Amino acid sequence: MLNENRIDMSIFLKNTSYHGILLEMLFKDSEYKRETITLMSEGIQNGVVCPLPTTVFSQQSLEQGFRFMTTGKHIGKVLLKIRDEEPQKCMLPMRKTIAAISRTYMYPDKSYVLIGGLGGFGLELANWMITRGARFIVLVSRTGIRTGYQMLRVQQWRNNGIKVIISTADTTTLSDVECLIDDSNRLAPVGGIFNLAVVLRDALFENLHVADFETVISPKVNCTRNLDVISRKSCPSLDHFVVFLSTSCGRGNASLIMVLQVQL
Ligand SMILES: NC(=O)c1ccc[n+]([C@@H]2O[C@H](COP(=O)([O-])OP(=O)(O)OC[C@H]3O[C@@H](n4cnc5c(N)ncnc54)[C@H](OP(=O)(O)O)[C@@H]3O)[C@@H](O)[C@H]2O)c1
């Protein structure tokens, strides 16, 4: 119509009427505007003016709502219902709780200490924490880097600007744990301590010696106790204190020395 094109008359066979409206006439106060408002209000009240057709999705169906809209096949409005109609016209909105899936993030300005961090789980955990924002990682091992894979992972993180320290502190002694935590705090305040250290001495009971139990228990019990004592006084910013254990500690396997879970 704007280009003064002809309209195909066949569309009027459907009993359709077309009205041209100058919308800008409604922006300034005028007799015309007042009359339009009166006509609209009366029309809404007596049902002559109908709202556009709507398709309503609940807030839990947000994704379906967007998918429906992007198909471009709908007529009218696609609405998301946030809350039920309220009884009064004017009222304070009620408090609304919205379900969300929480996601764990690490602080980029805190350090994270992983005892046994060069082991299988340790390297994976460190990588996961880096993907979640950690920038300072302290990996504790009795021997330090021994395998090409450990070297590869550490080198990749360092190339990406992550500060990775390899410590050979003996965490079964209180004094070494104190030094370890002090060093880590100097890097950045310690935000997490994870004890993944494990030593296996599996054998049938009759073949086990007291020394085997002591070897297995030490990285779990002694390390954890030392870390607990020192972190209580030296880690005011601590968010995570996690001790890794196997589910077999509750049920047991034949020939596996088990350490009961230490609840802190
Ligand atoms: N893998 C599994 O299927 C499984 C299943 C359930 C639970 N878990 C638990 O997950 C944790 C990690 O297991 P994982 O599979 O990663 O074991 P892993 O590959 O054997 O790693 C454990 C690491 O602990 C280190 N370690 C031992 N004593 C230490 C000490 N005193 N100080 C510092 N580091 C010490 C060892 O490194 P160095 O020799 O270099 O010191 C070793 O690399 C363990 O607590 C384990 O019980 C594992």
Short mmCIF file of C-alpha atoms and ligand atoms in Angstrom, two decimals:
data_model
loop_
_atom_site.label_atom_id
_atom_site.label_comp_id
_atom_site.label_asym_id
_atom_site.label_seq_id
_atom_site.Cartn_x
_atom_site.Cartn_y
_atom_site.Cartn_z
CA MET A 1 0.00 0.00 0.00
CA LEU A 2 2.88 2.35 0.90
CA ASN A 3 4.28 1.94 -2.60
CA GLU A 4 0.82 2.53 -4.03
CA ASN A 5 0.66 -1.00 -5.35
CA ARG A 6 -2.68 -2.48 -6.27
CA ILE A 7 -4.27 -4.90 -3.80
CA ASP A 8 -5.51 -8.17 -5.19
CA MET A 9 -9.31 -7.96 -4.82
CA SER A 10 -9.63 -11.71 -4.18
CA ILE A 11 -8.57 -11.21 -0.52
CA PHE A 12 -11.80 -9.25 0.10
CA LEU A 13 -13.80 -12.37 -0.84
CA LYS A 14 -12.97 -13.58 2.72
CA ASN A 15 -15.03 -10.67 4.17
CA THR A 16 -11.86 -8.92 5.23
CA SER A 17 -11.73 -5.14 5.92
CA TYR A 18 -8.53 -3.10 5.91
CA HIS A 19 -8.16 0.17 7.81
CA GLY A 20 -5.19 2.49 7.51
CA ILE A 21 -4.23 4.07 10.86
CA LEU A 22 -1.85 6.98 11.41
CA LEU A 23 -0.31 5.80 14.66
CA GLU A 24 1.59 9.05 15.20
CA MET A 25 -1.78 10.78 15.77
CA LEU A 26 -1.93 8.92 19.11
CA PHE A 27 1.32 10.34 20.42
CA LYS A 28 0.06 13.89 21.02
CA ASP A 29 -2.98 14.76 23.12
CA SER A 30 -5.91 15.46 20.81
CA GLU A 31 -9.64 14.97 20.49
CA TYR A 32 -8.87 12.14 18.09
CA LYS A 33 -6.73 10.38 20.71
CA ARG A 34 -9.35 10.77 23.47
CA GLU A 35 -12.01 9.34 21.17
CA THR A 36 -9.80 6.40 20.24
CA ILE A 37 -9.12 5.62 23.92
CA THR A 38 -12.86 5.75 24.71
CA LEU A 39 -13.68 3.49 21.78
CA MET A 40 -10.93 1.02 22.74
CA SER A 41 -11.99 0.93 26.44
CA GLU A 42 -15.64 0.35 25.53
CA GLY A 43 -14.60 -2.23 22.95
CA ILE A 44 -12.52 -4.17 25.49
CA GLN A 45 -15.41 -4.07 27.99
CA ASN A 46 -18.07 -5.27 25.56
CA GLY A 47 -15.79 -7.79 23.85
CA VAL A 48 -15.62 -6.13 20.42
CA VAL A 49 -11.89 -5.54 20.87
CA CYS A 50 -10.27 -8.91 21.51
CA PRO A 51 -6.70 -9.49 22.65
CA LEU A 52 -4.30 -11.09 20.19
CA PRO A 53 -4.23 -14.89 20.35
CA THR A 54 -1.61 -16.05 22.85
CA THR A 55 0.34 -19.24 23.49
CA VAL A 56 1.46 -19.36 27.11
CA PHE A 57 4.43 -21.36 28.42
CA SER A 58 5.19 -21.88 32.10
CA GLN A 59 8.55 -20.67 33.38
CA GLN A 60 9.67 -24.31 33.57
CA SER A 61 9.02 -24.62 29.82
CA LEU A 62 11.22 -21.70 28.82
CA GLU A 63 13.20 -23.75 26.31
CA GLN A 64 10.06 -25.15 24.63
CA GLY A 65 8.71 -21.60 24.41
CA PHE A 66 11.78 -20.35 22.55
CA ARG A 67 11.78 -23.39 20.28
CA PHE A 68 8.09 -22.82 19.49
CA MET A 69 8.75 -19.16 18.67
CA THR A 70 11.72 -19.88 16.41
CA THR A 71 9.62 -22.15 14.19
CA GLY A 72 7.86 -18.92 13.10
CA LYS A 73 4.54 -20.71 12.56
CA HIS A 74 2.60 -19.19 15.43
CA ILE A 75 -0.03 -16.44 15.24
CA GLY A 76 -0.22 -13.82 18.01
CA LYS A 77 1.98 -13.57 21.07
CA VAL A 78 4.18 -16.18 22.75
CA LEU A 79 4.11 -15.51 26.48
CA LEU A 80 6.06 -16.81 29.46
CA LYS A 81 3.99 -17.05 32.62
CA ILE A 82 6.08 -15.94 35.59
CA ARG A 83 3.30 -15.89 38.19
CA ASP A 84 -0.47 -16.26 38.51
CA GLU A 85 -2.80 -13.31 37.97
CA GLU A 86 -2.88 -11.21 41.14
CA PRO A 87 -6.22 -10.31 42.77
CA GLN A 88 -5.58 -6.55 42.99
CA LYS A 89 -4.53 -4.26 40.14
CA CYS A 90 -1.75 -2.64 42.21
CA MET A 91 0.25 -4.69 44.68
CA LEU A 92 3.85 -5.43 45.55
CA PRO A 93 5.10 -8.43 43.58
CA MET A 94 5.30 -11.53 45.73
CA ARG A 95 8.71 -13.10 46.45
CA LYS A 96 9.45 -15.62 43.74
CA THR A 97 11.83 -18.58 43.97
CA ILE A 98 13.18 -19.68 40.60
CA ALA A 99 14.68 -23.16 40.21
CA ALA A 100 18.25 -23.11 38.91
CA ILE A 101 21.07 -25.61 38.49
CA SER A 102 24.00 -24.48 40.60
CA ARG A 103 27.51 -24.57 39.13
CA THR A 104 30.69 -24.66 41.17
CA TYR A 105 33.37 -22.08 40.43
CA MET A 106 36.85 -21.66 41.89
CA TYR A 107 38.21 -18.28 42.91
CA PRO A 108 40.93 -17.03 40.55
CA ASP A 109 42.60 -15.23 43.47
CA LYS A 110 42.83 -18.26 45.80
CA SER A 111 45.18 -21.26 45.73
CA TYR A 112 44.13 -24.90 45.75
CA VAL A 113 46.26 -27.60 47.37
CA LEU A 114 45.97 -31.18 46.10
CA ILE A 115 47.78 -33.84 48.13
CA GLY A 116 48.42 -36.73 45.71
CA GLY A 117 47.65 -34.22 42.95
CA LEU A 118 49.96 -35.91 40.40
CA GLY A 119 47.92 -39.14 40.60
CA GLY A 120 45.12 -40.17 38.26
CA PHE A 121 42.25 -38.35 39.97
CA GLY A 122 44.51 -35.49 41.07
CA LEU A 123 45.42 -34.42 37.54
CA GLU A 124 41.76 -34.61 36.46
CA LEU A 125 40.57 -32.67 39.50
CA ALA A 126 43.21 -29.96 38.94
CA ASN A 127 42.15 -29.66 35.30
CA TRP A 128 38.47 -29.41 36.27
CA MET A 129 39.25 -26.70 38.83
CA ILE A 130 41.21 -24.74 36.21
CA THR A 131 38.25 -24.95 33.82
CA ARG A 132 36.16 -23.52 36.67
CA GLY A 133 38.41 -20.52 37.24
CA ALA A 134 41.33 -21.64 39.46
CA ARG A 135 44.66 -19.94 38.61
CA PHE A 136 46.91 -21.17 41.46
CA ILE A 137 47.40 -24.93 41.92
CA VAL A 138 49.74 -26.71 44.35
CA LEU A 139 50.26 -30.40 43.56
CA VAL A 140 51.84 -32.42 46.38
CA SER A 141 53.60 -35.70 45.71
CA ARG A 142 56.30 -37.66 47.56
CA THR A 143 58.49 -37.80 44.46
CA GLY A 144 57.43 -35.02 42.10
CA ILE A 145 56.91 -35.39 38.35
CA ARG A 146 57.91 -38.86 37.11
CA THR A 147 55.88 -39.53 33.98
CA GLY A 148 55.63 -37.85 30.60
CA TYR A 149 51.88 -37.51 31.06
CA GLN A 150 52.28 -35.59 34.34
CA MET A 151 54.82 -33.30 32.64
CA LEU A 152 52.49 -32.78 29.65
CA ARG A 153 49.51 -31.76 31.81
CA VAL A 154 51.54 -29.40 33.98
CA GLN A 155 53.22 -27.83 30.94
CA GLN A 156 49.84 -27.28 29.24
CA TRP A 157 48.46 -25.46 32.29
CA ARG A 158 51.59 -23.34 32.65
CA ASN A 159 51.44 -22.42 28.94
CA ASN A 160 47.91 -21.17 29.60
CA GLY A 161 49.11 -18.87 32.37
CA ILE A 162 48.19 -21.06 35.34
CA LYS A 163 50.66 -20.96 38.23
CA VAL A 164 51.38 -24.61 39.12
CA ILE A 165 53.69 -25.51 42.01
CA ILE A 166 54.92 -29.08 42.55
CA SER A 167 55.67 -29.70 46.23
CA THR A 168 57.37 -32.74 47.77
CA ALA A 169 56.41 -31.79 51.34
CA ASP A 170 55.93 -34.78 53.65
CA THR A 171 52.33 -34.19 54.65
CA THR A 172 52.45 -36.97 57.22
CA THR A 173 54.43 -34.54 59.44
CA LEU A 174 52.91 -31.44 61.01
CA SER A 175 55.95 -29.24 60.36
CA ASP A 176 55.96 -29.96 56.59
CA VAL A 177 52.22 -29.32 56.35
CA GLU A 178 52.74 -25.98 58.09
CA CYS A 179 55.44 -25.04 55.54
CA LEU A 180 53.26 -26.28 52.65
CA ILE A 181 50.29 -24.16 53.73
CA ASP A 182 52.50 -21.12 54.38
CA ASP A 183 54.04 -21.43 50.90
CA SER A 184 50.58 -21.88 49.32
CA ASN A 185 49.24 -18.86 51.21
CA ARG A 186 52.13 -16.79 49.87
CA LEU A 187 51.09 -17.82 46.36
CA ALA A 188 47.45 -16.87 47.08
CA PRO A 189 45.19 -17.42 50.12
CA VAL A 190 44.34 -21.13 50.31
CA GLY A 191 40.75 -21.69 49.13
CA GLY A 192 40.71 -25.47 48.96
CA ILE A 193 42.53 -28.53 50.29
CA PHE A 194 41.97 -31.91 48.66
CA ASN A 195 43.57 -35.06 50.02
CA LEU A 196 43.80 -37.62 47.19
CA ALA A 197 46.91 -39.38 48.51
CA VAL A 198 46.68 -43.14 48.53
CA VAL A 199 49.13 -45.99 48.98
CA LEU A 200 47.90 -49.53 48.38
CA ARG A 201 49.20 -52.64 50.17
CA ASP A 202 46.60 -55.19 49.19
CA ALA A 203 46.99 -58.74 50.46
CA LEU A 204 44.98 -61.39 52.24
CA PHE A 205 44.70 -60.77 55.97
CA GLU A 206 47.07 -63.56 57.02
CA ASN A 207 49.79 -62.06 54.81
CA LEU A 208 49.48 -58.52 56.19
CA HIS A 209 51.80 -56.91 58.73
CA VAL A 210 51.30 -53.95 61.03
CA ALA A 211 53.65 -51.94 58.81
CA ASP A 212 51.30 -52.46 55.85
CA PHE A 213 48.41 -50.93 57.80
CA GLU A 214 50.59 -48.03 58.89
CA THR A 215 51.73 -47.38 55.32
CA VAL A 216 48.15 -47.30 54.03
CA ILE A 217 46.68 -45.34 56.88
CA SER A 218 49.38 -42.66 57.10
CA PRO A 219 48.55 -40.60 53.93
CA LYS A 220 44.88 -40.77 54.78
CA VAL A 221 44.70 -40.30 58.55
CA ASN A 222 47.96 -38.52 59.44
CA CYS A 223 47.90 -36.18 56.41
CA THR A 224 44.26 -35.32 56.95
CA ARG A 225 44.74 -34.69 60.67
CA ASN A 226 47.75 -32.44 60.01
CA LEU A 227 45.95 -30.54 57.26
CA ASP A 228 42.97 -30.09 59.54
CA VAL A 229 45.08 -28.71 62.41
CA ILE A 230 47.05 -26.27 60.24
CA SER A 231 44.17 -25.13 58.01
CA ARG A 232 42.07 -24.20 61.06
CA LYS A 233 44.61 -21.57 62.05
CA SER A 234 46.22 -20.62 58.73
CA CYS A 235 43.41 -20.80 56.14
CA PRO A 236 40.68 -18.27 57.00
CA SER A 237 39.52 -18.20 53.34
CA LEU A 238 39.09 -21.97 53.04
CA ASP A 239 35.98 -23.02 51.08
CA HIS A 240 36.72 -26.71 50.43
CA PHE A 241 38.29 -29.42 52.61
CA VAL A 242 37.79 -32.72 50.82
CA VAL A 243 39.19 -36.16 51.61
CA PHE A 244 38.97 -38.77 48.85
CA LEU A 245 38.18 -42.34 49.85
CA SER A 246 36.78 -45.40 48.21
CA THR A 247 33.23 -46.68 48.65
CA SER A 248 34.92 -49.96 49.56
CA CYS A 249 35.85 -48.39 52.91
CA GLY A 250 32.23 -48.96 53.92
CA ARG A 251 31.75 -52.44 52.44
CA GLY A 252 35.20 -53.85 51.76
CA ASN A 253 36.90 -55.99 49.13
CA ALA A 254 38.79 -59.18 49.79
CA SER A 255 42.48 -58.30 50.25
CA LEU A 256 41.99 -54.51 50.36
CA ILE A 257 43.20 -52.60 53.43
CA MET A 258 40.54 -50.05 54.17
CA VAL A 259 40.55 -46.76 56.00
CA LEU A 260 37.27 -45.64 57.50
CA GLN A 261 36.08 -42.28 56.32
CA VAL A 262 37.20 -39.39 58.49
CA GLN A 263 34.32 -36.95 58.93
CA LEU A 264 35.61 -33.43 59.55
N1 LIG B 1 41.04 -44.81 41.14
C1 LIG B 1 39.91 -45.31 41.63
O1 LIG B 1 39.26 -46.15 41.03
C2 LIG B 1 39.39 -44.81 42.95
C3 LIG B 1 38.17 -45.28 43.40
C4 LIG B 1 37.66 -44.80 44.59
C5 LIG B 1 38.37 -43.89 45.32
N2 LIG B 1 39.56 -43.45 44.90
C6 LIG B 1 40.27 -42.49 45.73
O2 LIG B 1 40.67 -41.37 44.97
C7 LIG B 1 41.91 -40.90 45.45
C8 LIG B 1 42.87 -40.75 44.29
O3 LIG B 1 43.01 -42.00 43.64
P1 LIG B 1 43.86 -42.18 42.32
O4 LIG B 1 43.24 -43.22 41.53
O5 LIG B 1 44.14 -40.86 41.71
O6 LIG B 1 45.21 -42.77 42.91
P2 LIG B 1 46.70 -42.65 42.33
O7 LIG B 1 46.68 -42.45 40.87
O8 LIG B 1 47.47 -43.79 42.89
O9 LIG B 1 47.21 -41.30 42.98
C9 LIG B 1 47.46 -41.20 44.35
C10 LIG B 1 48.69 -40.38 44.54
O10 LIG B 1 48.91 -40.22 45.93
C11 LIG B 1 50.26 -39.86 46.03
N3 LIG B 1 50.68 -40.05 47.42
C12 LIG B 1 50.73 -41.16 48.15
N4 LIG B 1 51.16 -40.88 49.40
C13 LIG B 1 51.36 -39.55 49.44
C14 LIG B 1 51.81 -38.66 50.45
N5 LIG B 1 52.14 -39.08 51.67
N6 LIG B 1 51.91 -37.36 50.15
C15 LIG B 1 51.60 -36.92 48.91
N7 LIG B 1 51.17 -37.70 47.92
C16 LIG B 1 51.07 -39.02 48.19
C17 LIG B 1 50.99 -40.72 45.01
O11 LIG B 1 51.98 -39.95 44.39
P3 LIG B 1 53.54 -40.11 44.72
O12 LIG B 1 53.87 -41.57 44.64
O13 LIG B 1 54.20 -39.28 43.69
O14 LIG B 1 53.69 -39.57 46.09
C18 LIG B 1 49.93 -41.01 43.98
O15 LIG B 1 50.22 -40.41 42.73
C19 LIG B 1 42.38 -41.85 46.52
O16 LIG B 1 42.08 -41.30 47.78
C20 LIG B 1 41.55 -43.08 46.28
O17 LIG B 1 41.32 -43.77 47.48
C21 LIG B 1 40.09 -43.89 43.71
#
